[in-house]
Amino acid sequence: MRKKLVVGNWKMNGDLARNAALLEGVCAASGQDVEIVVCPPFPYLAQAHERLVQSGVLLGAQNVAAFADGAFTGETSAAMLKDLGCSWVIVGHSERRALFGESNEVVASKLHRVTEAGLCPILCVGETLEQRESGRAEEVVASQLAGGLADMGSSRCVLAYEPVWAIGTGRTATPVQAQGMHEFIRECVRRRGLDGESVRILYGGSVNPANAAELFACPDIDGALVGGASLEANGFLAICAAAAAS
Ligand code: PEP
């Protein structure tokens, strides 16, 4: 039985005052039968850690350097994230791939740094609309998984299927579309000789309180990576409650 996991990705939003209020609200979700992680922007990790420590809600980062340490101006290492209280790191988010040119190779290096530091990676994969419409969605997702899965055996790696056309667009994959791809991803994990039954696969892409329950009812959807709806405490709490009830 895989415990549901709900991860809030705040992206580049927030300030000290707004974060304080949001963290207060998120803490109200703890104690339910669901694992909860929030990923604030880097400058606010310490603020979040201070509020979340012993709350039951875990702290994650949105990105990490592909290098261990040294002369990499502006970068943040996995060891630093651990030092700041993070236990989770999002790797290969589609915004990083599309806007910052992260290749599958860079994503694999980052994933390696995360597992090396003893943190849990959330590896994001997902196709664009053009790739889906040309029938290449599974091929794209399989190639994004290939490099990353090499490091999975030794870690509590979580996978997140996030169709690019559903992120921040209000257009969610239907439960049938999402379940179909999650089933395929689990099969890819099995084909690599890994334990497909225990790996958690999150769905991400315009998840909100209205669509969460039907997504969580799918047998291969083990939770959600939530962007926009994680910025409003009540909505995020409702998504967590739907996960706990599923
Ligand atoms: C995300 O950024 O990972 C995401 C799924 O965003 P949204 O929920 O806003 O689509």
mmCIF file of C-alpha atoms and ligand atoms in Angstrom, residues 7-11 90 93-95 124 160-164 166-171 203-208 224-231 239, ligand 1:
data_model
loop_
_atom_site.group_PDB
_atom_site.id
_atom_site.type_symbol
_atom_site.label_atom_id
_atom_site.label_comp_id
_atom_site.label_asym_id
_atom_site.label_seq_id
_atom_site.Cartn_x
_atom_site.Cartn_y
_atom_site.Cartn_z
ATOM 1 C CA VAL A 7 3.771 18.275 -2.713
ATOM 2 C CA GLY A 8 3.231 22.027 -2.973
ATOM 3 C CA ASN A 9 5.552 23.779 -5.430
ATOM 4 C CA TRP A 10 5.387 27.481 -4.635
ATOM 5 C CA LYS A 11 7.609 28.368 -7.618
ATOM 6 C CA ILE A 90 12.138 18.496 -7.162
ATOM 7 C CA HIS A 93 10.576 20.255 -13.501
ATOM 8 C CA SER A 94 9.371 21.119 -17.014
ATOM 9 C CA GLU A 95 9.971 24.832 -16.358
ATOM 10 C CA CYS A 124 9.427 15.180 -13.078
ATOM 11 C CA ALA A 160 5.903 12.965 -11.030
ATOM 12 C CA TYR A 161 4.044 12.813 -14.318
ATOM 13 C CA GLU A 162 3.388 16.398 -15.347
ATOM 14 C CA PRO A 163 2.122 16.833 -18.900
ATOM 15 C CA VAL A 164 3.529 20.209 -19.934
ATOM 16 C CA ALA A 166 -1.513 20.847 -18.153
ATOM 17 C CA ILE A 167 0.911 22.894 -16.021
ATOM 18 C CA GLY A 168 -0.468 26.264 -15.012
ATOM 19 C CA THR A 169 -3.007 26.143 -17.851
ATOM 20 C CA GLY A 170 -6.118 25.078 -15.969
ATOM 21 C CA ARG A 171 -6.302 22.154 -18.396
ATOM 22 C CA TYR A 203 0.295 13.556 -11.042
ATOM 23 C CA GLY A 204 0.910 17.267 -11.630
ATOM 24 C CA GLY A 205 -0.869 19.736 -13.870
ATOM 25 C CA SER A 206 -3.631 22.078 -12.691
ATOM 26 C CA VAL A 207 -4.650 19.876 -9.760
ATOM 27 C CA ASN A 208 -7.245 21.696 -7.665
ATOM 28 C CA ALA A 224 -0.024 15.199 -6.579
ATOM 29 C CA LEU A 225 2.576 17.823 -7.331
ATOM 30 C CA VAL A 226 0.604 21.045 -6.983
ATOM 31 C CA GLY A 227 1.655 24.464 -8.274
ATOM 32 C CA GLY A 228 -0.905 27.271 -8.332
ATOM 33 C CA ALA A 229 -3.346 25.656 -5.907
ATOM 34 C CA SER A 230 -0.600 25.253 -3.278
ATOM 35 C CA LEU A 231 -0.431 29.039 -2.826
ATOM 36 C CA ILE A 239 -6.338 18.575 -1.902
HETATM 37 C C1 PEP B 1 3.791 22.408 -11.153
HETATM 38 O O1 PEP B 1 4.357 23.480 -11.217
HETATM 39 O O2 PEP B 1 4.449 21.388 -10.884
HETATM 40 C C2 PEP B 1 2.357 22.361 -11.406
HETATM 41 C C3 PEP B 1 1.780 21.197 -11.516
HETATM 42 O O3 PEP B 1 1.715 23.571 -11.520
HETATM 43 P P1 PEP B 1 0.108 23.785 -11.569
HETATM 44 O O4 PEP B 1 -0.493 22.957 -10.482
HETATM 45 O O5 PEP B 1 -0.077 25.252 -11.366
HETATM 46 O O6 PEP B 1 -0.343 23.324 -12.918
#
